[in-house]
JSON list of C-alpha atoms in Angstrom, two decimals:
[
{"chain": "A", "resi": 5, "resn": "MET", "atom": "CA", "xyz": [-33.35, -1.98, -16.71]},
{"chain": "A", "resi": 6, "resn": "ASN", "atom": "CA", "xyz": [-34.03, 1.54, -17.94]},
{"chain": "A", "resi": 7, "resn": "ALA", "atom": "CA", "xyz": [-32.71, 3.13, -21.13]},
{"chain": "A", "resi": 8, "resn": "ARG", "atom": "CA", "xyz": [-29.76, 4.78, -19.37]},
{"chain": "A", "resi": 9, "resn": "GLU", "atom": "CA", "xyz": [-28.60, 1.49, -17.85]},
{"chain": "A", "resi": 10, "resn": "GLN", "atom": "CA", "xyz": [-28.94, -0.23, -21.24]},
{"chain": "A", "resi": 11, "resn": "ILE", "atom": "CA", "xyz": [-26.75, 2.40, -22.90]},
{"chain": "A", "resi": 12, "resn": "LEU", "atom": "CA", "xyz": [-24.11, 2.16, -20.17]},
{"chain": "A", "resi": 13, "resn": "GLN", "atom": "CA", "xyz": [-24.15, -1.64, -20.40]},
{"chain": "A", "resi": 14, "resn": "ARG", "atom": "CA", "xyz": [-23.53, -1.51, -24.15]},
{"chain": "A", "resi": 15, "resn": "ILE", "atom": "CA", "xyz": [-20.65, 0.93, -23.65]},
{"chain": "A", "resi": 16, "resn": "GLY", "atom": "CA", "xyz": [-19.18, -1.30, -20.95]},
{"chain": "A", "resi": 17, "resn": "SER", "atom": "CA", "xyz": [-19.47, -4.39, -23.13]},
{"chain": "A", "resi": 18, "resn": "ALA", "atom": "CA", "xyz": [-17.77, -2.60, -26.01]},
{"chain": "A", "resi": 19, "resn": "LEU", "atom": "CA", "xyz": [-14.91, -1.66, -23.69]},
{"chain": "A", "resi": 20, "resn": "GLY", "atom": "CA", "xyz": [-14.58, -5.23, -22.47]},
{"chain": "A", "resi": 21, "resn": "ARG", "atom": "CA", "xyz": [-15.72, -4.46, -18.94]},
{"chain": "A", "resi": 22, "resn": "PRO", "atom": "CA", "xyz": [-17.41, -7.15, -16.83]},
{"chain": "A", "resi": 23, "resn": "GLU", "atom": "CA", "xyz": [-21.14, -6.95, -16.21]},
{"chain": "A", "resi": 24, "resn": "LYS", "atom": "CA", "xyz": [-22.42, -5.02, -13.21]},
{"chain": "A", "resi": 25, "resn": "GLY", "atom": "CA", "xyz": [-22.01, -7.01, -10.02]},
{"chain": "A", "resi": 26, "resn": "ALA", "atom": "CA", "xyz": [-19.27, -9.25, -11.42]},
{"chain": "A", "resi": 27, "resn": "SER", "atom": "CA", "xyz": [-16.01, -9.67, -9.49]},
{"chain": "A", "resi": 28, "resn": "LEU", "atom": "CA", "xyz": [-13.49, -7.08, -10.70]},
{"chain": "A", "resi": 29, "resn": "THR", "atom": "CA", "xyz": [-9.77, -7.78, -10.57]},
{"chain": "A", "resi": 30, "resn": "VAL", "atom": "CA", "xyz": [-6.74, -6.43, -12.41]},
{"chain": "A", "resi": 31, "resn": "ALA", "atom": "CA", "xyz": [-6.80, -9.55, -14.57]},
{"chain": "A", "resi": 32, "resn": "ASP", "atom": "CA", "xyz": [-10.38, -8.75, -15.64]},
{"chain": "A", "resi": 33, "resn": "GLN", "atom": "CA", "xyz": [-9.37, -5.38, -17.07]},
{"chain": "A", "resi": 34, "resn": "PRO", "atom": "CA", "xyz": [-8.35, -4.82, -20.68]},
{"chain": "A", "resi": 35, "resn": "ALA", "atom": "CA", "xyz": [-4.61, -5.26, -21.16]},
{"chain": "A", "resi": 36, "resn": "ALA", "atom": "CA", "xyz": [-3.94, -1.52, -21.50]},
{"chain": "A", "resi": 37, "resn": "VAL", "atom": "CA", "xyz": [-5.75, -0.78, -18.23]},
{"chain": "A", "resi": 38, "resn": "SER", "atom": "CA", "xyz": [-4.01, -3.60, -16.38]},
{"chain": "A", "resi": 39, "resn": "GLU", "atom": "CA", "xyz": [-0.61, -2.41, -17.59]},
{"chain": "A", "resi": 40, "resn": "ARG", "atom": "CA", "xyz": [-1.31, 1.16, -16.47]},
{"chain": "A", "resi": 41, "resn": "MET", "atom": "CA", "xyz": [-2.49, 0.03, -13.02]},
{"chain": "A", "resi": 42, "resn": "MET", "atom": "CA", "xyz": [0.54, -2.16, -12.43]},
{"chain": "A", "resi": 43, "resn": "ARG", "atom": "CA", "xyz": [3.07, 0.33, -13.77]},
{"chain": "A", "resi": 44, "resn": "LYS", "atom": "CA", "xyz": [4.77, 2.74, -11.38]},
{"chain": "A", "resi": 45, "resn": "PRO", "atom": "CA", "xyz": [5.04, 5.88, -13.53]},
{"chain": "A", "resi": 46, "resn": "ARG", "atom": "CA", "xyz": [7.24, 8.77, -12.45]},
{"chain": "A", "resi": 47, "resn": "ALA", "atom": "CA", "xyz": [6.67, 12.42, -13.16]},
{"chain": "A", "resi": 48, "resn": "THR", "atom": "CA", "xyz": [9.37, 14.75, -14.42]},
{"chain": "A", "resi": 49, "resn": "LEU", "atom": "CA", "xyz": [12.00, 14.99, -11.68]},
{"chain": "A", "resi": 50, "resn": "PRO", "atom": "CA", "xyz": [14.52, 17.75, -10.92]},
{"chain": "A", "resi": 51, "resn": "ARG", "atom": "CA", "xyz": [18.15, 17.11, -11.59]},
{"chain": "A", "resi": 52, "resn": "VAL", "atom": "CA", "xyz": [20.02, 15.79, -8.56]},
{"chain": "A", "resi": 53, "resn": "GLY", "atom": "CA", "xyz": [23.72, 14.93, -8.61]},
{"chain": "A", "resi": 54, "resn": "ASP", "atom": "CA", "xyz": [25.26, 11.54, -8.00]},
{"chain": "A", "resi": 55, "resn": "ASP", "atom": "CA", "xyz": [26.88, 12.23, -4.63]},
{"chain": "A", "resi": 56, "resn": "LEU", "atom": "CA", "xyz": [23.73, 11.74, -2.58]},
{"chain": "A", "resi": 57, "resn": "VAL", "atom": "CA", "xyz": [25.47, 12.00, 0.78]},
{"chain": "A", "resi": 58, "resn": "GLU", "atom": "CA", "xyz": [26.98, 15.42, 0.13]},
{"chain": "A", "resi": 59, "resn": "ILE", "atom": "CA", "xyz": [23.79, 16.69, -1.50]},
{"chain": "A", "resi": 60, "resn": "ALA", "atom": "CA", "xyz": [21.68, 15.47, 1.43]},
{"chain": "A", "resi": 61, "resn": "ILE", "atom": "CA", "xyz": [24.00, 17.16, 3.95]},
{"chain": "A", "resi": 62, "resn": "ALA", "atom": "CA", "xyz": [23.94, 20.44, 2.02]},
{"chain": "A", "resi": 63, "resn": "ASN", "atom": "CA", "xyz": [20.13, 20.42, 1.80]},
{"chain": "A", "resi": 64, "resn": "MET", "atom": "CA", "xyz": [19.71, 19.44, 5.45]},
{"chain": "A", "resi": 65, "resn": "GLU", "atom": "CA", "xyz": [21.92, 22.30, 6.56]},
{"chain": "A", "resi": 66, "resn": "ALA", "atom": "CA", "xyz": [20.00, 24.63, 4.23]},
{"chain": "A", "resi": 67, "resn": "VAL", "atom": "CA", "xyz": [16.82, 23.89, 6.22]},
{"chain": "A", "resi": 68, "resn": "LEU", "atom": "CA", "xyz": [18.56, 24.45, 9.57]},
{"chain": "A", "resi": 69, "resn": "MET", "atom": "CA", "xyz": [19.44, 20.86, 10.47]},
{"chain": "A", "resi": 70, "resn": "SER", "atom": "CA", "xyz": [22.90, 20.12, 11.84]},
{"chain": "A", "resi": 71, "resn": "VAL", "atom": "CA", "xyz": [24.76, 17.02, 10.69]},
{"chain": "A", "resi": 72, "resn": "VAL", "atom": "CA", "xyz": [27.72, 15.11, 12.10]},
{"chain": "A", "resi": 73, "resn": "ARG", "atom": "CA", "xyz": [29.30, 12.20, 10.24]},
{"chain": "A", "resi": 74, "resn": "LEU", "atom": "CA", "xyz": [30.28, 9.05, 12.15]},
{"chain": "A", "resi": 75, "resn": "GLN", "atom": "CA", "xyz": [32.09, 5.86, 11.17]},
{"chain": "A", "resi": 76, "resn": "THR", "atom": "CA", "xyz": [30.03, 3.42, 13.23]},
{"chain": "A", "resi": 77, "resn": "ARG", "atom": "CA", "xyz": [27.00, 3.54, 15.48]},
{"chain": "A", "resi": 78, "resn": "ASP", "atom": "CA", "xyz": [29.34, 2.96, 18.43]},
{"chain": "A", "resi": 79, "resn": "ASN", "atom": "CA", "xyz": [30.27, 6.62, 18.02]},
{"chain": "A", "resi": 80, "resn": "CYS", "atom": "CA", "xyz": [26.67, 7.75, 18.63]},
{"chain": "A", "resi": 81, "resn": "VAL", "atom": "CA", "xyz": [26.92, 8.07, 22.41]},
{"chain": "A", "resi": 82, "resn": "ASP", "atom": "CA", "xyz": [29.94, 10.39, 22.34]},
{"chain": "A", "resi": 83, "resn": "ALA", "atom": "CA", "xyz": [28.45, 12.38, 19.45]},
{"chain": "A", "resi": 84, "resn": "VAL", "atom": "CA", "xyz": [25.20, 12.93, 21.34]},
{"chain": "A", "resi": 85, "resn": "GLN", "atom": "CA", "xyz": [27.00, 13.95, 24.53]},
{"chain": "A", "resi": 86, "resn": "ASP", "atom": "CA", "xyz": [29.19, 16.43, 22.63]},
{"chain": "A", "resi": 87, "resn": "TYR", "atom": "CA", "xyz": [26.14, 17.92, 20.94]},
{"chain": "A", "resi": 88, "resn": "LEU", "atom": "CA", "xyz": [24.12, 18.28, 24.13]},
{"chain": "A", "resi": 89, "resn": "GLN", "atom": "CA", "xyz": [27.07, 19.84, 25.93]},
{"chain": "A", "resi": 90, "resn": "SER", "atom": "CA", "xyz": [27.35, 22.41, 23.12]},
{"chain": "A", "resi": 91, "resn": "LEU", "atom": "CA", "xyz": [23.71, 23.32, 23.81]},
{"chain": "A", "resi": 92, "resn": "GLY", "atom": "CA", "xyz": [24.22, 23.48, 27.56]},
{"chain": "A", "resi": 93, "resn": "ILE", "atom": "CA", "xyz": [21.79, 20.59, 28.16]},
{"chain": "A", "resi": 94, "resn": "ASP", "atom": "CA", "xyz": [22.58, 18.51, 31.26]},
{"chain": "A", "resi": 95, "resn": "ALA", "atom": "CA", "xyz": [21.77, 14.96, 30.14]},
{"chain": "A", "resi": 96, "resn": "THR", "atom": "CA", "xyz": [22.90, 13.43, 33.43]},
{"chain": "A", "resi": 97, "resn": "GLU", "atom": "CA", "xyz": [19.51, 14.29, 34.94]},
{"chain": "A", "resi": 98, "resn": "PRO", "atom": "CA", "xyz": [17.01, 11.41, 34.52]},
{"chain": "A", "resi": 99, "resn": "GLY", "atom": "CA", "xyz": [14.16, 12.14, 32.12]},
{"chain": "A", "resi": 100, "resn": "VAL", "atom": "CA", "xyz": [16.00, 14.71, 30.03]},
{"chain": "A", "resi": 101, "resn": "VAL", "atom": "CA", "xyz": [16.68, 12.31, 27.13]},
{"chain": "A", "resi": 102, "resn": "THR", "atom": "CA", "xyz": [14.36, 9.63, 25.75]},
{"chain": "A", "resi": 103, "resn": "VAL", "atom": "CA", "xyz": [15.57, 7.04, 23.23]},
{"chain": "A", "resi": 104, "resn": "ALA", "atom": "CA", "xyz": [13.32, 5.13, 20.82]},
{"chain": "A", "resi": 105, "resn": "PRO", "atom": "CA", "xyz": [13.13, 1.39, 21.65]},
{"chain": "A", "resi": 106, "resn": "ALA", "atom": "CA", "xyz": [14.55, 0.59, 18.20]},
{"chain": "A", "resi": 107, "resn": "LEU", "atom": "CA", "xyz": [17.89, 2.06, 19.38]},
{"chain": "A", "resi": 108, "resn": "SER", "atom": "CA", "xyz": [17.91, 0.40, 22.80]},
{"chain": "A", "resi": 109, "resn": "SER", "atom": "CA", "xyz": [20.80, -1.93, 21.87]},
{"chain": "A", "resi": 110, "resn": "ILE", "atom": "CA", "xyz": [23.20, 1.03, 21.88]},
{"chain": "A", "resi": 111, "resn": "ASP", "atom": "CA", "xyz": [25.00, 1.45, 25.22]},
{"chain": "A", "resi": 112, "resn": "TRP", "atom": "CA", "xyz": [23.41, 4.77, 26.22]},
{"chain": "A", "resi": 113, "resn": "PRO", "atom": "CA", "xyz": [24.12, 6.40, 29.60]},
{"chain": "A", "resi": 114, "resn": "SER", "atom": "CA", "xyz": [21.94, 5.11, 32.44]},
{"chain": "A", "resi": 115, "resn": "SER", "atom": "CA", "xyz": [20.23, 8.50, 32.78]},
{"chain": "A", "resi": 116, "resn": "TYR", "atom": "CA", "xyz": [18.71, 8.14, 29.31]},
{"chain": "A", "resi": 117, "resn": "ARG", "atom": "CA", "xyz": [15.17, 6.77, 29.30]},
{"chain": "A", "resi": 118, "resn": "CYS", "atom": "CA", "xyz": [13.99, 4.26, 26.64]},
{"chain": "A", "resi": 119, "resn": "GLY", "atom": "CA", "xyz": [10.38, 4.24, 25.48]},
{"chain": "A", "resi": 120, "resn": "PRO", "atom": "CA", "xyz": [7.65, 6.50, 24.06]},
{"chain": "A", "resi": 121, "resn": "ALA", "atom": "CA", "xyz": [7.60, 10.22, 24.66]},
{"chain": "A", "resi": 122, "resn": "SER", "atom": "CA", "xyz": [6.66, 11.29, 28.16]},
{"chain": "A", "resi": 123, "resn": "GLY", "atom": "CA", "xyz": [6.00, 14.89, 27.16]},
{"chain": "A", "resi": 124, "resn": "VAL", "atom": "CA", "xyz": [8.57, 16.28, 29.60]},
{"chain": "A", "resi": 125, "resn": "GLU", "atom": "CA", "xyz": [11.88, 15.21, 28.02]},
{"chain": "A", "resi": 126, "resn": "GLN", "atom": "CA", "xyz": [14.01, 17.87, 26.35]},
{"chain": "A", "resi": 127, "resn": "VAL", "atom": "CA", "xyz": [15.72, 15.53, 23.87]},
{"chain": "A", "resi": 128, "resn": "SER", "atom": "CA", "xyz": [14.68, 12.53, 21.79]},
{"chain": "A", "resi": 129, "resn": "ILE", "atom": "CA", "xyz": [16.89, 10.12, 19.86]},
{"chain": "A", "resi": 130, "resn": "THR", "atom": "CA", "xyz": [15.24, 8.13, 17.08]},
{"chain": "A", "resi": 131, "resn": "PRO", "atom": "CA", "xyz": [16.07, 6.12, 13.99]},
{"chain": "A", "resi": 132, "resn": "CYS", "atom": "CA", "xyz": [14.59, 7.04, 10.63]},
{"chain": "A", "resi": 133, "resn": "LEU", "atom": "CA", "xyz": [13.29, 5.14, 7.63]},
{"chain": "A", "resi": 134, "resn": "ALA", "atom": "CA", "xyz": [15.14, 7.13, 4.99]},
{"chain": "A", "resi": 135, "resn": "ALA", "atom": "CA", "xyz": [16.35, 10.58, 4.00]},
{"chain": "A", "resi": 136, "resn": "VAL", "atom": "CA", "xyz": [15.76, 12.44, 0.73]},
{"chain": "A", "resi": 137, "resn": "ALA", "atom": "CA", "xyz": [18.74, 14.11, -0.92]},
{"chain": "A", "resi": 138, "resn": "GLU", "atom": "CA", "xyz": [16.49, 16.24, -3.15]},
{"chain": "A", "resi": 139, "resn": "THR", "atom": "CA", "xyz": [14.90, 18.09, -0.22]},
{"chain": "A", "resi": 140, "resn": "GLY", "atom": "CA", "xyz": [17.05, 17.26, 2.82]},
{"chain": "A", "resi": 141, "resn": "SER", "atom": "CA", "xyz": [14.01, 15.61, 4.44]},
{"chain": "A", "resi": 142, "resn": "VAL", "atom": "CA", "xyz": [14.18, 12.89, 7.08]},
{"chain": "A", "resi": 143, "resn": "VAL", "atom": "CA", "xyz": [11.50, 10.19, 6.79]},
{"chain": "A", "resi": 144, "resn": "THR", "atom": "CA", "xyz": [10.13, 8.67, 9.99]},
{"chain": "A", "resi": 145, "resn": "ALA", "atom": "CA", "xyz": [7.62, 5.85, 10.41]},
{"chain": "A", "resi": 146, "resn": "SER", "atom": "CA", "xyz": [5.46, 5.24, 13.45]},
{"chain": "A", "resi": 147, "resn": "GLY", "atom": "CA", "xyz": [5.50, 1.92, 15.29]},
{"chain": "A", "resi": 148, "resn": "ALA", "atom": "CA", "xyz": [5.90, 0.22, 18.65]},
{"chain": "A", "resi": 149, "resn": "ARG", "atom": "CA", "xyz": [9.70, 0.57, 18.43]},
{"chain": "A", "resi": 150, "resn": "THR", "atom": "CA", "xyz": [9.57, 4.03, 16.83]},
{"chain": "A", "resi": 151, "resn": "PRO", "atom": "CA", "xyz": [6.93, 6.05, 18.75]},
{"chain": "A", "resi": 152, "resn": "ALA", "atom": "CA", "xyz": [5.81, 9.02, 16.67]},
{"chain": "A", "resi": 153, "resn": "GLY", "atom": "CA", "xyz": [5.64, 11.35, 19.66]},
{"chain": "A", "resi": 154, "resn": "LEU", "atom": "CA", "xyz": [9.43, 11.36, 19.94]},
{"chain": "A", "resi": 155, "resn": "ASN", "atom": "CA", "xyz": [9.63, 13.09, 16.56]},
{"chain": "A", "resi": 156, "resn": "PHE", "atom": "CA", "xyz": [7.50, 16.06, 17.61]},
{"chain": "A", "resi": 157, "resn": "LEU", "atom": "CA", "xyz": [7.27, 16.66, 21.38]},
{"chain": "A", "resi": 158, "resn": "PRO", "atom": "CA", "xyz": [10.87, 17.32, 22.56]},
{"chain": "A", "resi": 159, "resn": "GLU", "atom": "CA", "xyz": [12.51, 20.61, 21.65]},
{"chain": "A", "resi": 160, "resn": "THR", "atom": "CA", "xyz": [15.62, 18.79, 20.42]},
{"chain": "A", "resi": 161, "resn": "HIS", "atom": "CA", "xyz": [15.29, 15.83, 18.04]},
{"chain": "A", "resi": 162, "resn": "ILE", "atom": "CA", "xyz": [18.35, 13.72, 17.22]},
{"chain": "A", "resi": 163, "resn": "THR", "atom": "CA", "xyz": [18.03, 11.27, 14.32]},
{"chain": "A", "resi": 164, "resn": "VAL", "atom": "CA", "xyz": [20.26, 8.31, 13.49]},
{"chain": "A", "resi": 165, "resn": "LEU", "atom": "CA", "xyz": [20.67, 7.97, 9.72]},
{"chain": "A", "resi": 166, "resn": "TYR", "atom": "CA", "xyz": [22.81, 5.60, 7.66]},
{"chain": "A", "resi": 167, "resn": "GLU", "atom": "CA", "xyz": [24.31, 6.66, 4.34]},
{"chain": "A", "resi": 168, "resn": "SER", "atom": "CA", "xyz": [22.63, 3.69, 2.61]},
{"chain": "A", "resi": 169, "resn": "GLN", "atom": "CA", "xyz": [19.23, 5.09, 3.66]},
{"chain": "A", "resi": 170, "resn": "ILE", "atom": "CA", "xyz": [19.65, 8.25, 1.59]},
{"chain": "A", "resi": 171, "resn": "VAL", "atom": "CA", "xyz": [17.56, 8.22, -1.58]},
{"chain": "A", "resi": 172, "resn": "GLN", "atom": "CA", "xyz": [17.56, 10.62, -4.48]},
{"chain": "A", "resi": 173, "resn": "TYR", "atom": "CA", "xyz": [13.91, 11.69, -4.67]},
{"chain": "A", "resi": 174, "resn": "VAL", "atom": "CA", "xyz": [10.79, 11.69, -2.53]},
{"chain": "A", "resi": 175, "resn": "ASP", "atom": "CA", "xyz": [9.39, 9.09, -4.96]},
{"chain": "A", "resi": 176, "resn": "ASP", "atom": "CA", "xyz": [12.16, 6.70, -3.90]},
{"chain": "A", "resi": 177, "resn": "VAL", "atom": "CA", "xyz": [10.90, 6.59, -0.31]},
{"chain": "A", "resi": 178, "resn": "PHE", "atom": "CA", "xyz": [7.87, 4.46, -1.13]},
{"chain": "A", "resi": 179, "resn": "PRO", "atom": "CA", "xyz": [9.80, 1.24, -1.91]},
{"chain": "A", "resi": 180, "resn": "PHE", "atom": "CA", "xyz": [11.17, 1.47, 1.66]},
{"chain": "A", "resi": 181, "resn": "ILE", "atom": "CA", "xyz": [7.62, 1.62, 2.96]},
{"chain": "A", "resi": 182, "resn": "ARG", "atom": "CA", "xyz": [6.38, -1.22, 0.75]},
{"chain": "A", "resi": 183, "resn": "GLY", "atom": "CA", "xyz": [9.30, -3.37, 1.89]},
{"chain": "A", "resi": 184, "resn": "ALA", "atom": "CA", "xyz": [8.36, -3.12, 5.57]},
{"chain": "A", "resi": 185, "resn": "ASP", "atom": "CA", "xyz": [7.09, -6.28, 7.28]},
{"chain": "A", "resi": 186, "resn": "VAL", "atom": "CA", "xyz": [4.22, -4.25, 8.72]},
{"chain": "A", "resi": 187, "resn": "LEU", "atom": "CA", "xyz": [3.01, -1.03, 7.12]},
{"chain": "A", "resi": 188, "resn": "PRO", "atom": "CA", "xyz": [3.32, 1.90, 9.55]},
{"chain": "A", "resi": 189, "resn": "ARG", "atom": "CA", "xyz": [0.20, 3.79, 10.57]},
{"chain": "A", "resi": 190, "resn": "ALA", "atom": "CA", "xyz": [1.94, 7.08, 9.84]},
{"chain": "A", "resi": 191, "resn": "VAL", "atom": "CA", "xyz": [4.91, 8.20, 7.74]},
{"chain": "A", "resi": 192, "resn": "ASN", "atom": "CA", "xyz": [6.27, 11.72, 8.17]},
{"chain": "A", "resi": 193, "resn": "LEU", "atom": "CA", "xyz": [8.68, 13.65, 5.97]},
{"chain": "A", "resi": 194, "resn": "VAL", "atom": "CA", "xyz": [10.37, 16.20, 8.22]},
{"chain": "A", "resi": 195, "resn": "THR", "atom": "CA", "xyz": [12.32, 18.99, 6.54]},
{"chain": "A", "resi": 196, "resn": "GLY", "atom": "CA", "xyz": [14.15, 20.80, 9.31]},
{"chain": "A", "resi": 197, "resn": "PRO", "atom": "CA", "xyz": [12.97, 22.15, 12.66]},
{"chain": "A", "resi": 198, "resn": "SER", "atom": "CA", "xyz": [9.36, 23.24, 13.05]},
{"chain": "A", "resi": 199, "resn": "ARG", "atom": "CA", "xyz": [8.80, 26.80, 11.88]},
{"chain": "A", "resi": 200, "resn": "THR", "atom": "CA", "xyz": [6.15, 29.32, 10.88]},
{"chain": "A", "resi": 201, "resn": "ALA", "atom": "CA", "xyz": [6.02, 32.87, 9.59]},
{"chain": "A", "resi": 202, "resn": "ASP", "atom": "CA", "xyz": [2.26, 33.32, 9.82]},
{"chain": "A", "resi": 203, "resn": "ILE", "atom": "CA", "xyz": [2.48, 36.29, 12.18]},
{"chain": "A", "resi": 204, "resn": "GLU", "atom": "CA", "xyz": [3.81, 39.40, 10.46]},
{"chain": "A", "resi": 205, "resn": "GLN", "atom": "CA", "xyz": [6.05, 37.22, 8.28]},
{"chain": "A", "resi": 206, "resn": "THR", "atom": "CA", "xyz": [8.44, 36.79, 11.21]},
{"chain": "A", "resi": 207, "resn": "LEU", "atom": "CA", "xyz": [10.10, 33.38, 11.27]},
{"chain": "A", "resi": 208, "resn": "GLU", "atom": "CA", "xyz": [9.43, 31.50, 14.50]},
{"chain": "A", "resi": 209, "resn": "ILE", "atom": "CA", "xyz": [11.36, 28.27, 15.11]},
{"chain": "A", "resi": 210, "resn": "GLY", "atom": "CA", "xyz": [9.72, 25.53, 17.16]},
{"chain": "A", "resi": 211, "resn": "ALA", "atom": "CA", "xyz": [6.15, 26.65, 16.55]},
{"chain": "A", "resi": 212, "resn": "HIS", "atom": "CA", "xyz": [4.63, 23.16, 16.58]},
{"chain": "A", "resi": 213, "resn": "GLY", "atom": "CA", "xyz": [7.53, 20.75, 16.92]},
{"chain": "A", "resi": 214, "resn": "PRO", "atom": "CA", "xyz": [11.27, 20.59, 17.66]},
{"chain": "A", "resi": 215, "resn": "ARG", "atom": "CA", "xyz": [13.35, 23.74, 17.73]},
{"chain": "A", "resi": 216, "resn": "ARG", "atom": "CA", "xyz": [16.44, 21.79, 16.72]},
{"chain": "A", "resi": 217, "resn": "MET", "atom": "CA", "xyz": [17.14, 18.76, 14.52]},
{"chain": "A", "resi": 218, "resn": "HIS", "atom": "CA", "xyz": [20.49, 17.02, 14.62]},
{"chain": "A", "resi": 219, "resn": "VAL", "atom": "CA", "xyz": [21.44, 14.14, 12.32]},
{"chain": "A", "resi": 220, "resn": "LEU", "atom": "CA", "xyz": [23.99, 11.46, 13.22]},
{"chain": "A", "resi": 221, "resn": "LEU", "atom": "CA", "xyz": [25.03, 10.30, 9.73]},
{"chain": "A", "resi": 222, "resn": "ILE", "atom": "CA", "xyz": [26.70, 6.88, 9.96]},
{"chain": "A", "resi": 223, "resn": "ALA", "atom": "CA", "xyz": [28.77, 5.33, 7.16]},
{"chain": "A", "resi": 224, "resn": "GLY", "atom": "CA", "xyz": [27.51, 2.12, 5.56]},
{"chain": "A", "resi": 225, "resn": "GLU", "atom": "CA", "xyz": [24.30, 0.26, 6.26]},
{"chain": "A", "resi": 226, "resn": "PRO", "atom": "CA", "xyz": [22.24, -0.50, 9.38]},
{"chain": "A", "resi": 227, "resn": "ASP", "atom": "CA", "xyz": [23.28, -3.57, 11.34]}
]
């Protein structure tokens, strides 16, 4: 052991650290370190009102999402058909609409396909993990029943969101993730349709993702 290692060992011993090579766990740390590691500190947060639903809707619309409020998920089919008709999209043609497997229990029209993105559909319908009132963001998680490609490939992305899934801050999303049975490989916070203004500061919608985002906001909690 050289002089440098001896000095570092003395410093470590004075701080109550285990010797080099010893097993290191939270319990091995000094109490102050253990407390800091286990604590979930929060930075200063902006003020957000109490009516999370109305705030979320306002912020979603501010970033060019459209929102329709529904009483139950049984209203989803009619709401989707009304929306697509307003866009002039003929959803009776097979392959135009793809639904995430997590929403397969809803009685969708027979022309709607269920599964991962094919790359040719115009519309996708997916669930989401949460939504953030602070920013109007929709949070999606990848998985076998929620293929990530459906969030990005079609030009029109329709998301099913329940009021109980709306959280106040971005920080509040992480308990949803920790509570999952299996951690997703990817979590995306999507704040409105894809856009860029890189070229001459001209806003271009749909640069690298959907041109439109539509939220079906359902009262209550998921079944």
